[in-house]
Amino acid sequence: MMKKVLVSVFLSIVLFFNILDANELKLKQVLIFSRHNVRYPVAVAGNLQRYTQKPWPTLSGRKGALTPKGARLEGYMGEYFAEWFNDNEFLNAGCPDDDEVYVYTNTASRTKATARAFLDSAFKNCSVPVHHKNIDGRDPLFAPLVHNSTQAYRDMVMEEIKRKVSNNEKLKKVLLELNDILNVEESDVCKEDGICDLTEPKNSLTYEVGKKLWVHGPLMIANYVMDFFVMSYYNGLPIKDIAWGNIRSKEKWKEMTELGRQDHDIKYRTVAEDIGAPLMNYLRETFHNYDNKPKLILLVGHDYNLNSITTNMGFQPIDLPKQFEKFPIGGKLVFQRWTDDENDFLKVEYVYPSWSQLRCGKKYSRTAPPQKVVMKLNWCSDKTGLCPWNEFISNNALISLELLKKKMKTESGLFYRLSFYCQYNDVWTSNAHHWGPLPHCFLGILDLK
């Protein structure tokens, strides 16, 4: 008995000092990947009219653009983070130096406007610049474009998507509900295109290298419709005007927003490693050279980017409390580098507004902050949420080229991951597509000194 007591006391002391050490860590660097905030629906009422005979409410704004409410909510998030930075003595008082903060966004107006709203509130009167490519169309870093040109990969993706769509009871439940809400049988899309039941397997897949993976048919219709419903809810439309009053309770919203989760799994998780490779390369380079990077990096993109990052890095799946979306609008994946002056540690948190906070639009405070959960990596030896930094950057998901070359000689299992690494790095030659990229890439790596 005495032995058990001594062991218990010893473990309590160890736990106490671990907690004490964790509390004494200093925040060294932060990288935030944010989804844009509340926007207008991506499909306007005129286009949606084909899916039902019922009149759609009109939202006065450019499709897909950040709404005034979205800008206001993002400003609240900026103030919240400014307070967190101040609590941890992360940045000097006043405006940050030019080399302390770097912000980069996709080319979409909603991502640029989200970053601007965040910065104007986090660093008032400081004019911190927002960087982005000055191009028409999407930035390849953020765009969910297909890269793999091999027939074998294409066939695998097609088969996997078909499997995920068929016999999907969660998806079918939502589609049946949408059939009733829209009364699809009376719609133009039924009369003209023969889509009279959204549960029928009439989806078609477009897989084209350099373009987005598209699933046309009932799944696309359902996504456009639910996007309109959800954004109408976030933007504050009366409940009676959303889905013609057919989605009122939280239980019903939870049931209907399952569509988004299933859609992410079907379209983006299937090809996460392929479409997410450019962004993973950016993160890999950033984390491996973090000592030479700004203290704060803010990237603003989309929910499918967050899906790729969390999938490719091996984060444990989570259900976010007080939210129905998998990657809520305005949510942020916050990579934090902490130090005790001898060793560095990684902590990752997902900071996001709750379902009701998005609806109500109230300012965050210490008593009513945004939601926050610790994200844990499947492969990290530490299960408390503080991963040793060296273990983090030496993992296969973030491995550098030099380490990869060394591991190649002893770990044959890396060849699969190496095939993806090859396709999105400079060792992929312009002639690679004649043979498939892999042989040229392997030769390029072996030739590197």
GROMACS .gro file of C-alpha atoms in nm:
model
  449
    1MET     CA    1   0.000   0.000   0.000
    2MET     CA    2   0.280   0.240   0.094
    3LYS     CA    3   0.450   0.164  -0.238
    4LYS     CA    4   0.136   0.261  -0.431
    5VAL     CA    5   0.108   0.586  -0.234
    6LEU     CA    6   0.471   0.677  -0.307
    7VAL     CA    7   0.424   0.605  -0.677
    8SER     CA    8   0.110   0.819  -0.682
    9VAL     CA    9   0.289   1.107  -0.508
   10PHE     CA   10   0.581   1.078  -0.750
   11LEU     CA   11   0.352   1.090  -1.054
   12SER     CA   12   0.170   1.391  -0.908
   13ILE     CA   13   0.501   1.574  -0.864
   14VAL     CA   14   0.606   1.491  -1.221
   15LEU     CA   15   0.271   1.610  -1.354
   16PHE     CA   16   0.294   1.930  -1.152
   17PHE     CA   17   0.638   2.017  -1.288
   18ASN     CA   18   0.528   1.932  -1.643
   19ILE     CA   19   0.238   2.175  -1.608
   20LEU     CA   20   0.467   2.434  -1.451
   21ASP     CA   21   0.716   2.400  -1.737
   22ALA     CA   22   0.439   2.429  -1.994
   23ASN     CA   23   0.318   2.749  -1.831
   24GLU     CA   24   0.669   2.894  -1.844
   25LEU     CA   25   0.709   2.845  -2.218
   26LYS     CA   26   0.743   3.158  -2.432
   27LEU     CA   27   0.563   3.209  -2.760
   28LYS     CA   28   0.826   3.233  -3.031
   29GLN     CA   29   0.648   3.220  -3.368
   30VAL     CA   30   0.294   3.179  -3.505
   31LEU     CA   31   0.162   3.068  -3.842
   32ILE     CA   32  -0.213   3.102  -3.893
   33PHE     CA   33  -0.399   2.942  -4.179
   34SER     CA   34  -0.742   3.101  -4.191
   35ARG     CA   35  -1.054   3.032  -4.386
   36HIS     CA   36  -1.218   3.351  -4.514
   37ASN     CA   37  -1.509   3.486  -4.313
   38VAL     CA   38  -1.881   3.506  -4.395
   39ARG     CA   39  -1.946   3.559  -4.766
   40TYR     CA   40  -2.235   3.576  -5.007
   41PRO     CA   41  -2.347   3.242  -5.155
   42VAL     CA   42  -2.147   3.117  -5.455
   43ALA     CA   43  -2.468   3.070  -5.658
   44VAL     CA   44  -2.713   3.356  -5.708
   45ALA     CA   45  -3.087   3.314  -5.673
   46GLY     CA   46  -3.139   3.337  -6.049
   47ASN     CA   47  -2.926   3.029  -6.113
   48LEU     CA   48  -3.079   2.839  -5.823
   49GLN     CA   49  -3.427   2.896  -5.963
   50ARG     CA   50  -3.382   2.593  -6.189
   51TYR     CA   51  -3.387   2.366  -5.885
   52THR     CA   52  -3.728   2.466  -5.747
   53GLN     CA   53  -4.044   2.654  -5.834
   54LYS     CA   54  -4.031   2.832  -5.498
   55PRO     CA   55  -3.909   3.197  -5.490
   56TRP     CA   56  -3.558   3.249  -5.351
   57PRO     CA   57  -3.478   3.542  -5.122
   58THR     CA   58  -3.244   3.799  -5.274
   59LEU     CA   59  -2.909   3.874  -5.113
   60SER     CA   60  -2.771   4.205  -5.237
   61GLY     CA   61  -2.404   4.142  -5.296
   62ARG     CA   62  -2.155   3.994  -5.541
   63LYS     CA   63  -2.156   3.615  -5.531
   64GLY     CA   64  -1.875   3.472  -5.320
   65ALA     CA   65  -1.763   3.812  -5.189
   66LEU     CA   66  -1.710   3.887  -4.820
   67THR     CA   67  -2.021   4.041  -4.666
   68PRO     CA   68  -2.015   4.346  -4.436
   69LYS     CA   69  -2.098   4.111  -4.150
   70GLY     CA   70  -1.807   3.886  -4.250
   71ALA     CA   71  -1.569   4.183  -4.238
   72ARG     CA   72  -1.703   4.284  -3.896
   73LEU     CA   73  -1.668   3.930  -3.756
   74GLU     CA   74  -1.314   3.904  -3.889
   75GLY     CA   75  -1.233   4.233  -3.721
   76TYR     CA   76  -1.351   4.085  -3.393
   77MET     CA   77  -1.121   3.788  -3.454
   78GLY     CA   78  -0.831   4.026  -3.518
   79GLU     CA   79  -0.896   4.200  -3.186
   80TYR     CA   80  -0.908   3.864  -3.009
   81PHE     CA   81  -0.571   3.760  -3.151
   82ALA     CA   82  -0.418   4.099  -3.073
   83GLU     CA   83  -0.514   4.046  -2.710
   84TRP     CA   84  -0.364   3.696  -2.719
   85PHE     CA   85  -0.040   3.831  -2.869
   86ASN     CA   86  -0.027   4.096  -2.597
   87ASP     CA   87  -0.094   3.845  -2.317
   88ASN     CA   88   0.202   3.639  -2.435
   89GLU     CA   89   0.429   3.941  -2.503
   90PHE     CA   90   0.461   3.810  -2.855
   91LEU     CA   91   0.500   4.137  -3.046
   92ASN     CA   92   0.626   4.477  -2.938
   93ALA     CA   93   0.372   4.743  -2.852
   94GLY     CA   94   0.261   4.961  -3.139
   95CYS     CA   95   0.291   4.873  -3.504
   96PRO     CA   96   0.496   4.564  -3.593
   97ASP     CA   97   0.822   4.599  -3.783
   98ASP     CA   98   0.812   4.524  -4.155
   99ASP     CA   99   0.990   4.192  -4.108
  100GLU     CA  100   0.775   4.077  -3.813
  101VAL     CA  101   0.443   4.010  -3.989
  102TYR     CA  102   0.378   3.859  -4.333
  103VAL     CA  103   0.031   3.810  -4.480
  104TYR     CA  104  -0.045   3.618  -4.799
  105THR     CA  105  -0.385   3.532  -4.942
  106ASN     CA  106  -0.551   3.370  -5.237
  107THR     CA  107  -0.659   3.598  -5.522
  108ALA     CA  108  -1.031   3.576  -5.437
  109SER     CA  109  -1.172   3.905  -5.312
  110ARG     CA  110  -1.313   3.738  -4.999
  111THR     CA  111  -0.970   3.613  -4.889
  112LYS     CA  112  -0.804   3.950  -4.946
  113ALA     CA  113  -1.085   4.133  -4.767
  114THR     CA  114  -1.071   3.886  -4.477
  115ALA     CA  115  -0.699   3.950  -4.428
  116ARG     CA  116  -0.753   4.326  -4.446
  117ALA     CA  117  -1.029   4.316  -4.184
  118PHE     CA  118  -0.815   4.102  -3.952
  119LEU     CA  119  -0.510   4.328  -3.981
  120ASP     CA  120  -0.700   4.656  -3.945
  121SER     CA  121  -0.834   4.537  -3.609
  122ALA     CA  122  -0.531   4.344  -3.484
  123PHE     CA  123  -0.289   4.627  -3.572
  124LYS     CA  124  -0.496   4.943  -3.573
  125ASN     CA  125  -0.364   5.232  -3.785
  126CYS     CA  126  -0.059   5.031  -3.889
  127SER     CA  127  -0.124   4.960  -4.260
  128VAL     CA  128   0.027   4.612  -4.256
  129PRO     CA  129   0.028   4.503  -4.624
  130VAL     CA  130  -0.168   4.209  -4.766
  131HIS     CA  131   0.030   4.016  -5.028
  132HIS     CA  132  -0.126   3.819  -5.313
  133LYS     CA  133  -0.060   3.739  -5.678
  134ASN     CA  134  -0.184   3.995  -5.928
  135ILE     CA  135  -0.330   3.742  -6.169
  136ASP     CA  136  -0.667   3.653  -6.313
  137GLY     CA  137  -0.796   3.332  -6.164
  138ARG     CA  138  -0.676   3.131  -5.868
  139ASP     CA  139  -0.335   3.126  -5.709
  140PRO     CA  140  -0.193   2.773  -5.765
  141LEU     CA  141  -0.078   2.768  -5.403
  142PHE     CA  142  -0.440   2.766  -5.284
  143ALA     CA  143  -0.631   2.626  -5.582
  144PRO     CA  144  -0.755   2.265  -5.551
  145LEU     CA  145  -0.612   2.171  -5.890
  146VAL     CA  146  -0.544   1.816  -6.003
  147HIS     CA  147  -0.175   1.752  -6.079
  148ASN     CA  148  -0.135   1.377  -6.125
  149SER     CA  149  -0.155   1.288  -6.495
  150THR     CA  150  -0.118   0.911  -6.465
  151GLN     CA  151  -0.408   0.694  -6.577
  152ALA     CA  152  -0.368   0.467  -6.275
  153TYR     CA  153  -0.418   0.756  -6.033
  154ARG     CA  154  -0.712   0.892  -6.232
  155ASP     CA  155  -0.880   0.551  -6.229
  156MET     CA  156  -0.821   0.519  -5.855
  157VAL     CA  157  -0.980   0.860  -5.788
  158MET     CA  158  -1.281   0.788  -6.010
  159GLU     CA  159  -1.342   0.454  -5.842
  160GLU     CA  160  -1.299   0.595  -5.491
  161ILE     CA  161  -1.542   0.880  -5.551
  162LYS     CA  162  -1.802   0.646  -5.698
  163ARG     CA  163  -1.764   0.421  -5.394
  164LYS     CA  164  -1.805   0.710  -5.150
  165VAL     CA  165  -2.115   0.845  -5.323
  166SER     CA  166  -2.294   0.511  -5.357
  167ASN     CA  167  -2.452   0.353  -5.051
  168ASN     CA  168  -2.376   0.665  -4.845
  169GLU     CA  169  -2.662   0.672  -4.596
  170LYS     CA  170  -2.562   1.003  -4.436
  171LEU     CA  171  -2.553   1.172  -4.774
  172LYS     CA  172  -2.874   1.006  -4.888
  173LYS     CA  173  -3.060   1.133  -4.582
  174VAL     CA  174  -2.974   1.494  -4.666
  175LEU     CA  175  -3.055   1.453  -5.034
  176LEU     CA  176  -3.396   1.305  -4.953
  177GLU     CA  177  -3.468   1.604  -4.731
  178LEU     CA  178  -3.363   1.844  -5.007
  179ASN     CA  179  -3.594   1.663  -5.250
  180ASP     CA  180  -3.885   1.758  -5.025
  181ILE     CA  181  -3.768   2.111  -4.943
  182LEU     CA  182  -3.713   2.199  -5.309
  183ASN     CA  183  -3.991   1.983  -5.452
  184VAL     CA  184  -3.742   1.883  -5.720
  185GLU     CA  185  -3.999   1.688  -5.922
  186GLU     CA  186  -4.165   2.016  -6.022
  187SER     CA  187  -3.840   2.197  -6.105
  188ASP     CA  188  -3.685   2.293  -6.439
  189VAL     CA  189  -3.382   2.073  -6.370
  190CYS     CA  190  -3.622   1.778  -6.359
  191LYS     CA  191  -3.810   1.877  -6.673
  192GLU     CA  192  -3.502   1.974  -6.875
  193ASP     CA  193  -3.219   1.755  -6.741
  194GLY     CA  194  -3.407   1.459  -6.598
  195ILE     CA  195  -3.274   1.512  -6.245
  196CYS     CA  196  -3.595   1.457  -6.051
  197ASP     CA  197  -3.448   1.279  -5.746
  198LEU     CA  198  -3.122   1.401  -5.591
  199THR     CA  199  -3.051   1.054  -5.450
  200GLU     CA  200  -3.028   0.898  -5.797
  201PRO     CA  201  -2.670   0.811  -5.907
  202LYS     CA  202  -2.656   1.064  -6.190
  203ASN     CA  203  -2.331   1.234  -6.088
  204SER     CA  204  -2.055   1.268  -6.346
  205LEU     CA  205  -1.689   1.336  -6.269
  206THR     CA  206  -1.455   1.572  -6.454
  207TYR     CA  207  -1.089   1.490  -6.393
  208GLU     CA  208  -0.857   1.717  -6.589
  209VAL     CA  209  -0.496   1.797  -6.499
  210GLY     CA  210  -0.452   2.162  -6.407
  211LYS     CA  211  -0.819   2.209  -6.323
  212LYS     CA  212  -1.049   2.157  -6.028
  213LEU     CA  213  -1.205   1.817  -5.975
  214TRP     CA  214  -1.577   1.854  -6.049
  215VAL     CA  215  -1.862   1.625  -5.954
  216HIS     CA  216  -2.159   1.734  -6.167
  217GLY     CA  217  -2.520   1.640  -6.108
  218PRO     CA  218  -2.726   1.597  -5.789
  219LEU     CA  219  -2.427   1.644  -5.555
  220MET     CA  220  -2.338   1.979  -5.713
  221ILE     CA  221  -2.700   2.095  -5.698
  222ALA     CA  222  -2.722   1.999  -5.331
  223ASN     CA  223  -2.400   2.187  -5.254
  224TYR     CA  224  -2.516   2.508  -5.420
  225VAL     CA  225  -2.849   2.491  -5.239
  226MET     CA  226  -2.705   2.417  -4.894
  227ASP     CA  227  -2.440   2.686  -4.940
  228PHE     CA  228  -2.720   2.937  -5.000
  229PHE     CA  229  -2.905   2.818  -4.690
  230VAL     CA  230  -2.598   2.826  -4.463
  231MET     CA  231  -2.472   3.166  -4.581
  232SER     CA  232  -2.824   3.306  -4.546
  233TYR     CA  233  -2.824   3.182  -4.185
  234TYR     CA  234  -2.483   3.333  -4.110
  235ASN     CA  235  -2.579   3.664  -4.272
  236GLY     CA  236  -2.883   3.695  -4.047
  237LEU     CA  237  -3.183   3.631  -4.272
  238PRO     CA  238  -3.503   3.555  -4.081
  239ILE     CA  239  -3.542   3.183  -4.019
  240LYS     CA  240  -3.874   3.182  -4.205
  241ASP     CA  241  -3.690   3.297  -4.520
  242ILE     CA  242  -3.419   3.029  -4.503
  243ALA     CA  243  -3.516   2.709  -4.685
  244TRP     CA  244  -3.871   2.847  -4.678
  245GLY     CA  245  -3.882   2.782  -4.303
  246ASN     CA  246  -3.801   2.412  -4.331
  247ILE     CA  247  -3.476   2.422  -4.128
  248ARG     CA  248  -3.542   2.570  -3.787
  249SER     CA  249  -3.390   2.362  -3.507
  250LYS     CA  250  -3.023   2.301  -3.432
  251GLU     CA  251  -3.088   1.931  -3.474
  252LYS     CA  252  -3.215   1.993  -3.827
  253TRP     CA  253  -2.919   2.214  -3.913
  254LYS     CA  254  -2.681   1.948  -3.788
  255GLU     CA  255  -2.853   1.691  -4.006
  256MET     CA  256  -2.848   1.910  -4.318
  257THR     CA  257  -2.491   2.039  -4.283
  258GLU     CA  258  -2.372   1.679  -4.290
  259LEU     CA  259  -2.375   1.735  -4.666
  260GLY     CA  260  -2.064   1.953  -4.637
  261ARG     CA  261  -1.875   1.689  -4.440
  262GLN     CA  262  -1.961   1.419  -4.690
  263ASP     CA  263  -1.875   1.644  -4.984
  264HIS     CA  264  -1.531   1.717  -4.838
  265ASP     CA  265  -1.466   1.350  -4.789
  266ILE     CA  266  -1.583   1.265  -5.140
  267LYS     CA  267  -1.413   1.540  -5.340
  268TYR     CA  268  -1.120   1.671  -5.138
  269ARG     CA  269  -1.005   1.403  -4.896
  270THR     CA  270  -0.979   1.151  -5.181
  271VAL     CA  271  -0.722   1.370  -5.359
  272ALA     CA  272  -0.591   1.565  -5.058
  273GLU     CA  273  -0.227   1.473  -5.113
  274ASP     CA  274  -0.242   1.564  -5.481
  275ILE     CA  275  -0.432   1.893  -5.472
  276GLY     CA  276  -0.267   2.001  -5.147
  277ALA     CA  277   0.093   1.944  -5.260
  278PRO     CA  278   0.179   2.308  -5.350
  279LEU     CA  279   0.056   2.433  -5.013
  280MET     CA  280   0.235   2.151  -4.830
  281ASN     CA  281   0.556   2.245  -5.012
  282TYR     CA  282   0.512   2.602  -4.893
  283LEU     CA  283   0.455   2.492  -4.533
  284ARG     CA  284   0.745   2.247  -4.551
  285GLU     CA  285   0.985   2.518  -4.667
  286THR     CA  286   0.851   2.764  -4.409
  287PHE     CA  287   0.882   2.534  -4.110
  288HIS     CA  288   1.227   2.405  -4.210
  289ASN     CA  289   1.353   2.763  -4.240
  290TYR     CA  290   1.144   2.906  -3.958
  291ASP     CA  291   1.437   3.079  -3.790
  292ASN     CA  292   1.458   3.309  -4.092
  293LYS     CA  293   1.085   3.372  -4.120
  294PRO     CA  294   0.865   3.648  -3.971
  295LYS     CA  295   0.731   3.601  -3.619
  296LEU     CA  296   0.374   3.603  -3.748
  297ILE     CA  297   0.261   3.456  -4.080
  298LEU     CA  298  -0.105   3.476  -4.180
  299LEU     CA  299  -0.233   3.278  -4.479
  300VAL     CA  300  -0.596   3.316  -4.588
  301GLY     CA  301  -0.758   3.055  -4.808
  302HIS     CA  302  -1.048   2.813  -4.809
  303ASP     CA  303  -1.204   2.515  -4.633
  304TYR     CA  304  -1.057   2.269  -4.884
  305ASN     CA  305  -0.709   2.402  -4.798
  306LEU     CA  306  -0.772   2.322  -4.432
  307ASN     CA  307  -0.895   1.979  -4.533
  308SER     CA  308  -0.571   1.913  -4.724
  309ILE     CA  309  -0.345   2.042  -4.446
  310THR     CA  310  -0.510   1.842  -4.168
  311THR     CA  311  -0.521   1.529  -4.384
  312ASN     CA  312  -0.167   1.550  -4.519
  313MET     CA  313  -0.008   1.638  -4.185
  314GLY     CA  314  -0.181   1.354  -4.005
  315PHE     CA  315  -0.394   1.541  -3.752
  316GLN     CA  316  -0.635   1.334  -3.547
  317PRO     CA  317  -0.995   1.384  -3.663
  318ILE     CA  318  -1.211   1.592  -3.431
  319ASP     CA  319  -1.570   1.705  -3.397
  320LEU     CA  320  -1.575   2.074  -3.319
  321PRO     CA  321  -1.793   2.164  -3.019
  322LYS     CA  322  -2.077   2.407  -3.093
  323GLN     CA  323  -2.027   2.383  -3.469
  324PHE     CA  324  -2.184   2.179  -3.749
  325GLU     CA  325  -1.931   2.258  -4.022
  326LYS     CA  326  -1.609   2.061  -4.038
  327PHE     CA  327  -1.404   2.372  -4.121
  328PRO     CA  328  -1.620   2.667  -4.010
  329ILE     CA  329  -1.619   2.998  -4.187
  330GLY     CA  330  -1.363   3.229  -4.024
  331GLY     CA  331  -1.190   2.934  -3.854
  332LYS     CA  332  -0.813   2.935  -3.807
  333LEU     CA  333  -0.553   2.660  -3.776
  334VAL     CA  334  -0.292   2.818  -3.548
  335PHE     CA  335   0.060   2.669  -3.552
  336GLN     CA  336   0.247   2.793  -3.244
  337ARG     CA  337   0.619   2.756  -3.178
  338TRP     CA  338   0.690   2.772  -2.806
  339THR     CA  339   1.030   2.762  -2.636
  340ASP     CA  340   1.182   2.715  -2.292
  341ASP     CA  341   1.508   2.868  -2.426
  342GLU     CA  342   1.658   2.522  -2.463
  343ASN     CA  343   1.400   2.330  -2.663
  344ASP     CA  344   1.118   2.430  -2.893
  345PHE     CA  345   0.771   2.278  -2.911
  346LEU     CA  346   0.479   2.287  -3.151
  347LYS     CA  347   0.126   2.347  -3.036
  348VAL     CA  348  -0.160   2.360  -3.287
  349GLU     CA  349  -0.505   2.492  -3.204
  350TYR     CA  350  -0.814   2.539  -3.414
  351VAL     CA  351  -0.979   2.870  -3.326
  352TYR     CA  352  -1.325   2.923  -3.471
  353PRO     CA  353  -1.661   3.093  -3.418
  354SER     CA  354  -1.947   2.878  -3.295
  355TRP     CA  355  -2.262   2.828  -3.497
  356SER     CA  356  -2.453   3.077  -3.280
  357GLN     CA  357  -2.165   3.329  -3.270
  358LEU     CA  358  -2.172   3.348  -3.649
  359ARG     CA  359  -2.547   3.400  -3.643
  360CYS     CA  360  -2.555   3.656  -3.361
  361GLY     CA  361  -2.243   3.844  -3.468
  362LYS     CA  362  -2.144   3.967  -3.123
  363LYS     CA  363  -1.793   4.086  -3.038
  364TYR     CA  364  -1.565   3.833  -2.870
  365SER     CA  365  -1.447   3.892  -2.516
  366ARG     CA  366  -1.260   3.710  -2.241
  367THR     CA  367  -1.591   3.583  -2.109
  368ALA     CA  368  -1.726   3.500  -2.457
  369PRO     CA  369  -1.422   3.410  -2.669
  370PRO     CA  370  -1.427   3.217  -2.997
  371GLN     CA  371  -1.414   2.839  -2.963
  372LYS     CA  372  -1.076   2.668  -2.938
  373VAL     CA  373  -0.959   2.306  -2.953
  374VAL     CA  374  -0.611   2.155  -2.943
  375MET     CA  375  -0.519   1.968  -3.260
  376LYS     CA  376  -0.305   1.658  -3.208
  377LEU     CA  377  -0.082   1.484  -3.459
  378ASN     CA  378  -0.126   1.109  -3.492
  379TRP     CA  379   0.246   1.046  -3.514
  380CYS     CA  380   0.380   1.277  -3.242
  381SER     CA  381   0.519   1.098  -2.934
  382ASP     CA  382   0.375   1.364  -2.702
  383LYS     CA  383  -0.002   1.328  -2.660
  384THR     CA  384  -0.062   1.644  -2.454
  385GLY     CA  385  -0.059   1.880  -2.751
  386LEU     CA  386   0.302   1.997  -2.719
  387CYS     CA  387   0.503   1.820  -2.988
  388PRO     CA  388   0.885   1.850  -2.979
  389TRP     CA  389   0.979   2.081  -3.265
  390ASN     CA  390   1.254   1.858  -3.401
  391GLU     CA  391   1.015   1.564  -3.412
  392PHE     CA  392   0.762   1.779  -3.597
  393ILE     CA  393   0.991   1.894  -3.877
  394SER     CA  394   1.155   1.553  -3.922
  395ASN     CA  395   0.824   1.376  -3.984
  396ASN     CA  396   0.768   1.236  -4.333
  397ALA     CA  397   0.493   1.492  -4.401
  398LEU     CA  398   0.741   1.779  -4.359
  399ILE     CA  399   1.069   1.610  -4.438
  400SER     CA  400   1.332   1.807  -4.629
  401LEU     CA  401   1.486   1.681  -4.953
  402GLU     CA  402   1.823   1.602  -4.795
  403LEU     CA  403   1.670   1.393  -4.517
  404LEU     CA  404   1.441   1.228  -4.769
  405LYS     CA  405   1.741   1.118  -4.975
  406LYS     CA  406   1.896   0.958  -4.667
  407LYS     CA  407   1.576   0.785  -4.561
  408MET     CA  408   1.522   0.657  -4.914
  409LYS     CA  409   1.812   0.419  -4.869
  410THR     CA  410   1.662   0.249  -4.564
  411GLU     CA  411   1.284   0.299  -4.576
  412SER     CA  412   1.128   0.152  -4.887
  413GLY     CA  413   0.785   0.258  -4.765
  414LEU     CA  414   0.875   0.615  -4.851
  415PHE     CA  415   0.861   0.552  -5.225
  416TYR     CA  416   0.487   0.619  -5.235
  417ARG     CA  417   0.525   0.954  -5.059
  418LEU     CA  418   0.834   1.029  -5.264
  419SER     CA  419   0.631   0.993  -5.583
  420PHE     CA  420   0.416   1.287  -5.470
  421TYR     CA  421   0.721   1.481  -5.352
  422CYS     CA  422   0.877   1.441  -5.697
  423GLN     CA  423   0.577   1.571  -5.884
  424TYR     CA  424   0.570   1.910  -5.714
  425ASN     CA  425   0.938   2.001  -5.679
  426ASP     CA  426   1.201   2.140  -5.912
  427VAL     CA  427   1.347   1.795  -5.983
  428TRP     CA  428   1.038   1.719  -6.193
  429THR     CA  429   1.169   1.782  -6.547
  430SER     CA  430   0.966   1.936  -6.826
  431ASN     CA  431   0.982   1.606  -7.017
  432ALA     CA  432   0.854   1.401  -6.726
  433HIS     CA  433   0.503   1.369  -6.862
  434HIS     CA  434   0.627   1.157  -7.154
  435TRP     CA  435   0.719   0.874  -6.918
  436GLY     CA  436   0.528   0.971  -6.609
  437PRO     CA  437   0.708   1.197  -6.359
  438LEU     CA  438   0.841   0.933  -6.123
  439PRO     CA  439   1.142   0.786  -6.311
  440HIS     CA  440   1.278   1.132  -6.398
  441CYS     CA  441   1.231   1.251  -6.043
  442PHE     CA  442   1.412   0.955  -5.890
  443LEU     CA  443   1.701   1.006  -6.130
  444GLY     CA  444   1.705   1.376  -6.046
  445ILE     CA  445   1.724   1.306  -5.673
  446LEU     CA  446   1.997   1.047  -5.712
  447ASP     CA  447   2.198   1.293  -5.922
  448LEU     CA  448   2.170   1.568  -5.660
  449LYS     CA  449   2.488   1.624  -5.462
   0.00000   0.00000   0.00000
